[in-house]
XYZ file of C-alpha atoms in Angstrom:
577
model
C 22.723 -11.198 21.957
C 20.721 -13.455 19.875
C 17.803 -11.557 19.682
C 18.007 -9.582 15.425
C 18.911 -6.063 15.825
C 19.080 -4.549 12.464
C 21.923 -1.416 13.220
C 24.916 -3.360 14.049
C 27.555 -1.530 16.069
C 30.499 -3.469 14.794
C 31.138 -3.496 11.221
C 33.236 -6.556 10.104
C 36.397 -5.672 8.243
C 38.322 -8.394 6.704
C 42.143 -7.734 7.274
C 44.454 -9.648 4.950
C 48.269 -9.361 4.530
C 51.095 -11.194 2.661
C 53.574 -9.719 4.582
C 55.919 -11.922 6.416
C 57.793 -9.397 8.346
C 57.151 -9.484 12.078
C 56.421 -6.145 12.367
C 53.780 -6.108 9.602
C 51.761 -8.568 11.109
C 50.560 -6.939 13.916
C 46.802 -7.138 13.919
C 45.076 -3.493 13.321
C 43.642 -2.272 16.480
C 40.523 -0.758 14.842
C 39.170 -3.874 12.714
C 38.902 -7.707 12.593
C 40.929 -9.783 11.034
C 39.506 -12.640 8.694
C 41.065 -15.518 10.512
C 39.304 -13.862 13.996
C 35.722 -13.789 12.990
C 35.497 -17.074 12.100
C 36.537 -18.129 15.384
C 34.361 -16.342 17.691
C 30.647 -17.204 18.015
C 29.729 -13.806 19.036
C 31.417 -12.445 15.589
C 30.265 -15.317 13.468
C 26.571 -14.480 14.342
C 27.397 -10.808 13.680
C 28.167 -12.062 10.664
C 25.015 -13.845 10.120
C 22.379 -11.035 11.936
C 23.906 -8.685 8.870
C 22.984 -11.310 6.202
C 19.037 -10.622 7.510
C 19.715 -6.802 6.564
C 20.130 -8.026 3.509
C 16.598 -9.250 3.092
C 14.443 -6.703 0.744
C 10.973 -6.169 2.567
C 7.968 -4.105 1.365
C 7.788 -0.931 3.388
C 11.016 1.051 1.430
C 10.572 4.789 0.890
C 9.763 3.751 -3.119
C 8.330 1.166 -4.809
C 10.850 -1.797 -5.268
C 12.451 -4.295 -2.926
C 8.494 -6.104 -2.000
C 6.342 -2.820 -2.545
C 4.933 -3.983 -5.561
C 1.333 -3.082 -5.540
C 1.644 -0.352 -7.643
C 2.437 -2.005 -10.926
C -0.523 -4.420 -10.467
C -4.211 -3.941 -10.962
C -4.341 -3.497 -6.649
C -3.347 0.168 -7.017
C -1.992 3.447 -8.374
C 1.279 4.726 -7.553
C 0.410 8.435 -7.511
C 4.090 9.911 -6.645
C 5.872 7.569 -8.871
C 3.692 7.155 -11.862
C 5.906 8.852 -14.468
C 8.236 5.820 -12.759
C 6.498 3.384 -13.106
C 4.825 3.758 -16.406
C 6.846 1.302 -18.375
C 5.573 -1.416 -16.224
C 2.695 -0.907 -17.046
C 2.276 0.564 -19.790
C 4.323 -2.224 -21.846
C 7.533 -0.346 -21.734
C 9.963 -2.104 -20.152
C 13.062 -2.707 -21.446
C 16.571 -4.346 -20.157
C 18.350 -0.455 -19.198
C 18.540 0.997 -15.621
C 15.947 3.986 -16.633
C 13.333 1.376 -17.452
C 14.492 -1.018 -14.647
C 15.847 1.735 -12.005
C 13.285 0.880 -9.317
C 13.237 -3.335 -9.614
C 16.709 -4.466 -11.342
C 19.030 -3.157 -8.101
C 17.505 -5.928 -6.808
C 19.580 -8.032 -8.929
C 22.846 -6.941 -8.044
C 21.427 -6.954 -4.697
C 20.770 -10.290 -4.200
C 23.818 -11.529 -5.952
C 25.952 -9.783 -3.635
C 23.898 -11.114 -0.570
C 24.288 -14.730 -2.299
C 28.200 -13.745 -1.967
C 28.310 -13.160 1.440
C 26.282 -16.506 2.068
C 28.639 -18.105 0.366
C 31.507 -16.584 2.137
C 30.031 -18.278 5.668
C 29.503 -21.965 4.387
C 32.960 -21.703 2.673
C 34.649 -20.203 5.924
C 32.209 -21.577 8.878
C 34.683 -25.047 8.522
C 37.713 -22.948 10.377
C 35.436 -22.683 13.725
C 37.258 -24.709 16.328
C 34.405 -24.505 19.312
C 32.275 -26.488 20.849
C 29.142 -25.390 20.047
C 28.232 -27.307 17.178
C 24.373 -26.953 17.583
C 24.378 -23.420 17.253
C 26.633 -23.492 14.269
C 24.472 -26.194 12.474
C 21.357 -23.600 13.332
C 23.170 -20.675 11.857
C 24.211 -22.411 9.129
C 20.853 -23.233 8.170
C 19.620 -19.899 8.596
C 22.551 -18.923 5.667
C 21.040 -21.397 3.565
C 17.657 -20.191 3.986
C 18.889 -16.554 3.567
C 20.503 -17.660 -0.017
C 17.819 -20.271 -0.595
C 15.127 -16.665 -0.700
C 17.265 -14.696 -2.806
C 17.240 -17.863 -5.545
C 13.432 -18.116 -4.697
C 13.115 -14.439 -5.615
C 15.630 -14.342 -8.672
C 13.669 -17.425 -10.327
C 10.421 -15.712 -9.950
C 11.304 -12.512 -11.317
C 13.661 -13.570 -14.183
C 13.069 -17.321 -14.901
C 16.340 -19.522 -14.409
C 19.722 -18.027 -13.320
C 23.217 -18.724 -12.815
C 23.175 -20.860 -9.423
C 26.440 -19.593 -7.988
C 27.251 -21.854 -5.316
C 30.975 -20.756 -4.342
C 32.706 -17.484 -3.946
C 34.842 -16.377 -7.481
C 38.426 -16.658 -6.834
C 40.493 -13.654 -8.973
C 41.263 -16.836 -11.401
C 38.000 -17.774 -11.386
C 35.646 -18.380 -14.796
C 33.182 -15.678 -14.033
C 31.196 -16.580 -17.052
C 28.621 -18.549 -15.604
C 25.565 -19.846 -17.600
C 21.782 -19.874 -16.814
C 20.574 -22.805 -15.164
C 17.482 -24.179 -16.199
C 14.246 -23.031 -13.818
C 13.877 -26.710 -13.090
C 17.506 -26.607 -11.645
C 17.174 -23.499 -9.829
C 13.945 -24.933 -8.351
C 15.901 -28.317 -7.461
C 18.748 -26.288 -5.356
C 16.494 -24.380 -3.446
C 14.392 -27.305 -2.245
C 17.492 -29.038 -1.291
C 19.188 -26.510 0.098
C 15.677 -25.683 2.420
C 15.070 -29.832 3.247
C 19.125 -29.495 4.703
C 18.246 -26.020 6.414
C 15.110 -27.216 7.847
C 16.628 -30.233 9.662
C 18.746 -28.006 12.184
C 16.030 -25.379 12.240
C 13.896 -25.198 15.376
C 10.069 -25.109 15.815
C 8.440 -21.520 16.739
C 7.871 -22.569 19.954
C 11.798 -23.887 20.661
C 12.963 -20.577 19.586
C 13.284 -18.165 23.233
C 12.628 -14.343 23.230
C 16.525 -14.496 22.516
C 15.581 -16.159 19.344
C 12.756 -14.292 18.483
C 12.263 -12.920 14.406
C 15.242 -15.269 13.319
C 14.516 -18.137 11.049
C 12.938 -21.449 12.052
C 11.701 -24.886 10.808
C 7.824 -22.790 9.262
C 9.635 -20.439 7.813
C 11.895 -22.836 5.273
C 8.709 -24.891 4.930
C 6.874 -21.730 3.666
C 9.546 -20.668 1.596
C 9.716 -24.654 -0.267
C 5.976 -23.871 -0.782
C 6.871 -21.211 -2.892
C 9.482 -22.367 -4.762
C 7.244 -25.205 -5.424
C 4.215 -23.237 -6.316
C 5.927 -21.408 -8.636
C 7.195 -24.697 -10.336
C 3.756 -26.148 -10.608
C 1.694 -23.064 -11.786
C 1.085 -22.721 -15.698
C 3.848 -19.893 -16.284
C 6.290 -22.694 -15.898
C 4.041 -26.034 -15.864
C 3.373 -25.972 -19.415
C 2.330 -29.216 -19.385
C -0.166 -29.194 -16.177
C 2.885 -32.077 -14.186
C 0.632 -33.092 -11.520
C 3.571 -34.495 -9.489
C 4.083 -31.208 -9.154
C 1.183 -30.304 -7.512
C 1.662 -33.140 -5.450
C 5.090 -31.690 -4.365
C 2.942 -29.075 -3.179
C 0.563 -30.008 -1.281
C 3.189 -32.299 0.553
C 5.180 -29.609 1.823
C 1.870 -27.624 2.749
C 1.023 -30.831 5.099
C 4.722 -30.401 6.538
C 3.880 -27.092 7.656
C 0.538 -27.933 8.927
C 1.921 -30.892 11.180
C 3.968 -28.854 12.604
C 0.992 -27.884 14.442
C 2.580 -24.445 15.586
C 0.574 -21.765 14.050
C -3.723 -20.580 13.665
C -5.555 -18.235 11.917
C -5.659 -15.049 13.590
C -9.149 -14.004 15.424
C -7.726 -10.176 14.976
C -7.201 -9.752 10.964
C -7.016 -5.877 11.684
C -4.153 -5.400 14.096
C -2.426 -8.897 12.663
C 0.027 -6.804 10.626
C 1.077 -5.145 13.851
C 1.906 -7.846 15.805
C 4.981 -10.154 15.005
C 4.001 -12.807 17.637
C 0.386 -13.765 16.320
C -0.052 -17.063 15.956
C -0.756 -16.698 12.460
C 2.737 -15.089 11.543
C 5.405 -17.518 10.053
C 8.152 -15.166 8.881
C 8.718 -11.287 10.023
C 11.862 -8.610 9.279
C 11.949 -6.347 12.748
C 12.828 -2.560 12.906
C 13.803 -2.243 16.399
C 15.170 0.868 17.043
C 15.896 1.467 13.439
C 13.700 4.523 12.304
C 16.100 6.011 9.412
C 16.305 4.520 6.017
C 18.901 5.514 3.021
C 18.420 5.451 -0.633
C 21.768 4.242 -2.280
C 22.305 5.416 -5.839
C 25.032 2.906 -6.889
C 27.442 4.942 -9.413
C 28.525 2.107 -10.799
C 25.393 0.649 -11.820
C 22.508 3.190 -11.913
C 19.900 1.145 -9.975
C 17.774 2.009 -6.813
C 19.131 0.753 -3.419
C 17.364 0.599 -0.288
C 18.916 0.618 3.141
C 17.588 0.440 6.433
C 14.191 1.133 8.324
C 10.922 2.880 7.130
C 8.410 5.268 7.387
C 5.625 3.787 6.040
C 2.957 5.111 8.048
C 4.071 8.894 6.970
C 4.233 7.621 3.129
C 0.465 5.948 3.198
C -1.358 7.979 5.855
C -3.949 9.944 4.654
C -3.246 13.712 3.650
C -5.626 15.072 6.368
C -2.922 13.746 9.077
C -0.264 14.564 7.237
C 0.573 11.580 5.167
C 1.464 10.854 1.395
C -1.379 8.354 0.649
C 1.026 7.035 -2.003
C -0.566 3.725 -3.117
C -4.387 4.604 -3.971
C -6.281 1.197 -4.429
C -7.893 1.431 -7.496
C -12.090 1.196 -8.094
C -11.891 -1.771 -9.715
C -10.231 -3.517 -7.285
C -12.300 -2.361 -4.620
C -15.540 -3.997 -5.971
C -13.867 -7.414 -5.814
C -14.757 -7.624 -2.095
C -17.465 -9.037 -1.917
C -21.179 -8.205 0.360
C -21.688 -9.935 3.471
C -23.668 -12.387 1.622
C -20.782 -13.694 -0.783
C -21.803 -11.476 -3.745
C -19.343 -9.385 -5.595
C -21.557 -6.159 -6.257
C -20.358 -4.330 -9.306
C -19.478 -6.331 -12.054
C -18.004 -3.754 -14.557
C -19.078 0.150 -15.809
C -20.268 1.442 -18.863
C -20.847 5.642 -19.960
C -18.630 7.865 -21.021
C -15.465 8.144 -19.673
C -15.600 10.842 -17.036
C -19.097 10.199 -15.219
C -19.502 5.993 -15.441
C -22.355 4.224 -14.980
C -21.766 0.759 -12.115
C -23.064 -2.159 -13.592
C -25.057 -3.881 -10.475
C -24.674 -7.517 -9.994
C -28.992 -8.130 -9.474
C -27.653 -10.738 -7.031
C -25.996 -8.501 -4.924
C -29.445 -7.451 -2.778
C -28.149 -6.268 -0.060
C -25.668 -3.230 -2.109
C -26.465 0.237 -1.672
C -24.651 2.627 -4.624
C -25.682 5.141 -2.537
C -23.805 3.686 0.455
C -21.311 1.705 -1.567
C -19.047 0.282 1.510
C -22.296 -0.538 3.534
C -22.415 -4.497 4.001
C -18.768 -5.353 2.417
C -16.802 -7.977 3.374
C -14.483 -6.663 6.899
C -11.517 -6.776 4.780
C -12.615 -4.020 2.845
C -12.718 -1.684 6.470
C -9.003 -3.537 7.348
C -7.644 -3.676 4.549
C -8.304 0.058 2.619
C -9.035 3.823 3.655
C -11.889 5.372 1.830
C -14.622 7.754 2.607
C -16.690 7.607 5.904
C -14.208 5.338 6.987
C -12.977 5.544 10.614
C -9.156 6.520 11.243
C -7.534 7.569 14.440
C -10.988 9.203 16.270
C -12.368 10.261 13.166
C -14.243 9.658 9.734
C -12.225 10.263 6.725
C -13.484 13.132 4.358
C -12.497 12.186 0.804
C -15.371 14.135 -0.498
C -14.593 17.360 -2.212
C -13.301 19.601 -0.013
C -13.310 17.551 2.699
C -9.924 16.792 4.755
C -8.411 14.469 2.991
C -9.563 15.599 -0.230
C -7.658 17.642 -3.194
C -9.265 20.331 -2.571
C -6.760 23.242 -2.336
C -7.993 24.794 0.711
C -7.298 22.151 2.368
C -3.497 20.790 4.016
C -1.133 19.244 2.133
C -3.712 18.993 -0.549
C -1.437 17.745 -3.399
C -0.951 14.606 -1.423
C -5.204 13.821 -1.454
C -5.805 10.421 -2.935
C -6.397 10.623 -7.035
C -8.364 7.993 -6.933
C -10.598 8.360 -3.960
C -8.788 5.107 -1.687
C -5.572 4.470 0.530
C -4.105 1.176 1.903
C -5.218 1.101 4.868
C -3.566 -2.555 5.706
C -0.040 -2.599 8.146
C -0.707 1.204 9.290
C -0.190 2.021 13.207
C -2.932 4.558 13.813
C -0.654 5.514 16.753
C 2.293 6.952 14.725
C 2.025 11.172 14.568
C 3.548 12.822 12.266
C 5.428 15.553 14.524
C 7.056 12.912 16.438
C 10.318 12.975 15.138
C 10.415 9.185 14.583
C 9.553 7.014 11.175
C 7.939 3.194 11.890
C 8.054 0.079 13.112
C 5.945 -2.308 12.476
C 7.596 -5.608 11.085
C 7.303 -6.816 7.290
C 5.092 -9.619 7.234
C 6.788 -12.381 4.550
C 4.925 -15.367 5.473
C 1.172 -15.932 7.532
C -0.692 -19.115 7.802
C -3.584 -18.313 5.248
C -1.721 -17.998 2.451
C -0.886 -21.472 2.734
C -4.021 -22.662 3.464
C -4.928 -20.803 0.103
C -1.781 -22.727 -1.743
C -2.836 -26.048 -0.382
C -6.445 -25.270 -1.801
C -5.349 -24.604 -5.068
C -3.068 -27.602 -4.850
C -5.713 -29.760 -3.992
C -8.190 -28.152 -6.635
C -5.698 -29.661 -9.489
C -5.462 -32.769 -7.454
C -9.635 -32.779 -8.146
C -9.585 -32.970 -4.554
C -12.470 -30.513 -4.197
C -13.715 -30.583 -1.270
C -10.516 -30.150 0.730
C -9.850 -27.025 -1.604
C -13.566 -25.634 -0.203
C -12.591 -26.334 3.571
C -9.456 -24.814 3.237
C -10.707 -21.626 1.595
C -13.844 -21.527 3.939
C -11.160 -21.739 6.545
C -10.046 -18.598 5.442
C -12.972 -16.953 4.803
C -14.919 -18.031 8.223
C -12.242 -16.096 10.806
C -13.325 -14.401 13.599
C -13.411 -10.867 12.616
C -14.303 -11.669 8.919
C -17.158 -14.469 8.797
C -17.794 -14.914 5.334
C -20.084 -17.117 3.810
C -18.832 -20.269 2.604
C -18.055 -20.815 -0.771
C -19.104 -24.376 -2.876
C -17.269 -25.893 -5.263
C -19.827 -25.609 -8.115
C -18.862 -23.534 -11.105
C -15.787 -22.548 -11.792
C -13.975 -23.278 -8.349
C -10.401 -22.149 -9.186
C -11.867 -18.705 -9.759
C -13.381 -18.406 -6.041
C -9.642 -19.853 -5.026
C -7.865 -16.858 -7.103
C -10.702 -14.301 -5.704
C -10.036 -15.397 -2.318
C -6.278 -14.858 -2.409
C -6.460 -11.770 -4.081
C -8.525 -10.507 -1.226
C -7.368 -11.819 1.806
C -3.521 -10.910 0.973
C -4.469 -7.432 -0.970
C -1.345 -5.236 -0.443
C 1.250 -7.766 1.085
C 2.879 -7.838 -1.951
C 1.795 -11.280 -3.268
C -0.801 -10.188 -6.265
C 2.187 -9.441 -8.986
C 3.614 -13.075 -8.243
C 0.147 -14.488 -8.414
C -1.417 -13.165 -11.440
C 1.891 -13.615 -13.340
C 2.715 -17.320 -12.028
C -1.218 -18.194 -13.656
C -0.278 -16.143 -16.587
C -3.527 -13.848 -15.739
C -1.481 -11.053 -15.473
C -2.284 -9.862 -19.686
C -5.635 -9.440 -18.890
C -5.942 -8.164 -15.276
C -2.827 -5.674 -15.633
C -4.476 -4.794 -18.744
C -7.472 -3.024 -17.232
C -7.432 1.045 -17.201
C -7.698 2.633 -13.729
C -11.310 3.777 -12.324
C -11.739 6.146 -9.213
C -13.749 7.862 -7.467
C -15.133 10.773 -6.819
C -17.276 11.565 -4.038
C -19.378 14.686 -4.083
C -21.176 16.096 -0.726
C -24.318 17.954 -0.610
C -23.399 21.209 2.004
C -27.047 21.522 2.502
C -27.829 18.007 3.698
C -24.916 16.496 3.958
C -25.740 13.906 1.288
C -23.404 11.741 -0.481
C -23.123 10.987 -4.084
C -20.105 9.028 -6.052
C -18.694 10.023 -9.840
C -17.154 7.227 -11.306
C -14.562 7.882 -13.688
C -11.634 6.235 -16.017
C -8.363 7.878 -14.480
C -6.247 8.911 -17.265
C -8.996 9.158 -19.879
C -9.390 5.361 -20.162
C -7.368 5.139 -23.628
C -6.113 2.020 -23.077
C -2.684 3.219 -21.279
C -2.735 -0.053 -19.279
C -0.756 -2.920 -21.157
C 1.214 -6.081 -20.134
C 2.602 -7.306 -23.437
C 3.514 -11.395 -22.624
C 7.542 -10.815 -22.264
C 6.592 -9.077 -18.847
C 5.793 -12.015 -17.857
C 9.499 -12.322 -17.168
C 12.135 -9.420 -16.159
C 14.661 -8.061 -18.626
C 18.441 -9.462 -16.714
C 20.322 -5.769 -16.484
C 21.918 -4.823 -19.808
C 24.995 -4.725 -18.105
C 25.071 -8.575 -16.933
C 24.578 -9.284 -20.506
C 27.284 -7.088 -21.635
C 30.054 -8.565 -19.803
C 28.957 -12.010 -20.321
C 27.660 -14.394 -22.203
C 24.117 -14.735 -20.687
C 20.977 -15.208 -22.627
C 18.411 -12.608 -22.280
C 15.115 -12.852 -21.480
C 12.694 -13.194 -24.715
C 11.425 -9.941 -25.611
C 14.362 -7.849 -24.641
């Protein structure tokens, strides 16, 4: 009964009359009553397996919710570019046709705060006996609204910090709270949720993919992190640093989770050890896109497909998100070295600027000696993918070539994300995916605690911890050192080891990078095949022309709150908007 299933066969209706007459106040025989649900434990953790629904994850049809890679400098969102284009192109603005994809989310998580408020207000009327489980599902509500805050604060700066549900009396005209306030809540609200959590390995196979003690600890990391990186430590507080690298030691005493030894097949499997936090699709194959009327935002509901929607075109997929060129020389050879350091030429046929260190790099065989990552992480050419090598090359499979099936959906730029797919999935059988939504793994807080302890000038326990990372079995990197400039190699390692999980938009924004790095115009590929031998050769071009398109003007650095929030209230708008 425990264990999460995300369709719930009983939907909760509240039932309240004012009627005194006898006959009125029969209970209806096809819902349940208010007063009922909160005192049965079998409704009450109904109640609380549909607040995880609630949770946004990264595998929705279309970008928003955590699918964010396409408005950062990871990849191109070839479906949804005409979308997408005022984020980044230095559009946006504080409407639902600028915002349609991201500022649901919003509303969303306002009304999920809502229904978290609804339990703690309500879970006092339980009479039973079974306080322990109460005081763990109580902290799993105050995770639950602890994340949306966590989210809302990162996106949009500080927001109202609605802590009870609005009577119909009720001042509804509730300021912003300061970042710094936000930030306090949710830490307090996670230290009280993580006392009645349990450990991973308390938690039974009835318990398993609900909330424990790691998983509030990871999420105070972040609220932390947030608070001590420059976008809102203007004044470099190294208390706050301290804050986080305290909370990263919490999670490491707990002793309960390791680095993978399989960094291919992690994102498939829920019960690594590596794997903090998870949302499960059991049985849940559909999704629905909800067009709110009364708001004009993008919903998302339910499962996903995600396998269909970023498979390559030569099995039938979408190959939506093509990493872009760029990003793909950031991983580095198997001797450390990143091995293309920028182009120059004309626009349509560029020239790779070699790094001379980089001795071991083959243009000519351009994936040849790459970091494992690379092979885990994206699909490109000559790349292995259920039994066979993909064919980006013109006219190969999973090229655009138009003799070729389902050729509009072959890769613009020459790359898919390769990362969280199950090669097993077919596309004739009738079913979408399920493989969980990672939220949470162990290295990215080994990664947080090194660039906590870099600001500490604790540099040598910011090398071990990245050379933690780095050294793997399956990946085996060379260590890095901490000469030059050290919280570079800390950025370059967390931008490859969590490429496509959703965390690079948060990252480059939270160390205000993001005006240079979103800033870049796209490169691809193009690779051209010899019929007669069978060679291989590789065009480089600027997608788009490379006229400057890309832009992140500094107000992006923060959300535009919907126009309509401002409209019926009194709340200050973002600058810039």
């Amino acid at each position: 009964m425990r264990k999460i299933r995300l369709i719930i066969p009983l939907t909760i209706i509240f039932f309240i009359t004012s009627c005194n007459h006898d006959f009125l106040d029969l209970k209806p025989l096809d819902a349940v009553s208010e007063a009922d649900v909160w005192q049965d434990l079998n409704l009450i953790e109904l109640y609380v397996n549909d607040r995880y629904n609630e949770l946004p994850h990264g595998f929705p049809q279309w970008t928003g919710g955590l699918r964010m890679t396409g408005i950062t400098d990871e990849s191109y969102h070839m479906h949804e570019a005409r979308f997408l284009d005022k984020y980044t192109q230095g559009g946006l603005t504080s409407g639902s046709l600028n915002m349609y994809y991201f500022n649901g989310f919003w509303l969303d998580a306002y009304s999920a705060i809502r229904n978290n408020n609804i339990f703690l207000e309500k879970i006092s009327d339980f009479q039973g006996v079974e306080e322990e489980r109460i005081r763990r599902l109580t902290a799993e509500i105050r995770f639950l609204r602890a994340y949306f805050y966590t989210e809302l604060i990162s996106r949009y700066g500080g927001v109202p910090l609605i802590k009870e549900t609005f009577e119909l009396d009720s001042n509804f005209d509730v300021p912003r709270s300061s970042f710094q306030e936000c930030v306090e809540f949710i830490v307090n609200e996670l230290d009280l949720a993580i006392e009645d959590l349990p450990n991973r390995n308390e938690a039974g196979e009835l318990e398993f993919g609900r909330i424990t003690k790691g998983a509030a600890i990871g999420l105070k990391i972040r609220a932390l992190l947030f608070d001590a990186s420059p976008l809102f430590n203007e004044t470099n507080d190294q208390s706050k640093w301290t804050s986080v690298s305290d909370a990263c030691e919490q999670l490491f005493n707990l002793s309960e989770y390791s680095l993978s030894s399989d960094y291919g097949d992690l994102f498939l499997n829920p019960m690594d050890s590596e794997v903090i936090f998870f949302k499960q699709f059991i049985d849940q194959y559909g999704f629905e896109v909800v067009d709110v009327l009364s708001d004009y935002y993008f919903h998302y509901r339910g499962g996903h497909s995600i396998d269909e929607w970023r498979f390559p075109n030569g099995d039938g997929g979408w190959i939506s998100e093509n990493p872009r060129q760029e990003f793909i020389d950031q991983y580095e050879t198997i001797s450390g070295v990143i091995p293309v350091l920028g182009y120059s030429g004309i626009a349509s046929n560029l020239v790779p600027i070699i790094n001379p260190a980089a001795t071991n790099y083959n243009p000519n065989n351009p994936y040849e000696n790459r970091d494992p990552r690379l092979r885990y992480s994206v699909l490109y050419d000559g790349t292995e993918f259920k039994g066979r090598e993909l064919e980006f090359w013109d006219g190969g499979k999973d090229s655009r070539d138009t003799d070729v099936d389902f050729w509009w959906n072959g890769s613009r730029l020459g790359y898919g994300i390769q990362k969280s797919l199950d090669e097993n999935w077919e596309l004739n059988s009738g079913t979408g995916s399920d493989q969980p939504w990672i939220y949470m793994r162990l290295a990215e807080f080994y990664l947080t605690y090194a660039e906590a302890q870099y600001h500490l000038n604790n540099l040598s326990v910011a090398v071990d911890y990245v050379n933690m990372v780095r050294s793997r079995s399956g990946v085996n990197m060379p260590p890095i050192n901490s000469s030059g400039d050290l919280l570079a190699k800390i950025k370059h390692e967390r931008k490859i080891e969590l490429a496509f999980e959703g965390n690079r938009w948060y990252d480059a924004r939270r160390w205000m990078d993001a005006q240079v790095d979103f800033a870049k115009d796209i490169v691809g590929v193009e690779v051209l095949r010899n019929p007669s031998n069978g060679l291989k050769s590789y065009r480089y071009f600027y997608f788009e022309g490379g006229t400057g398109n890309r832009s992140f003007p500094v107000n992006h650095y923060l959300w535009p709150i919907p126009i309509e929030e401002i409209q019926k209230s009194n709340l200050e708008q973002n600058p810039g908007y």
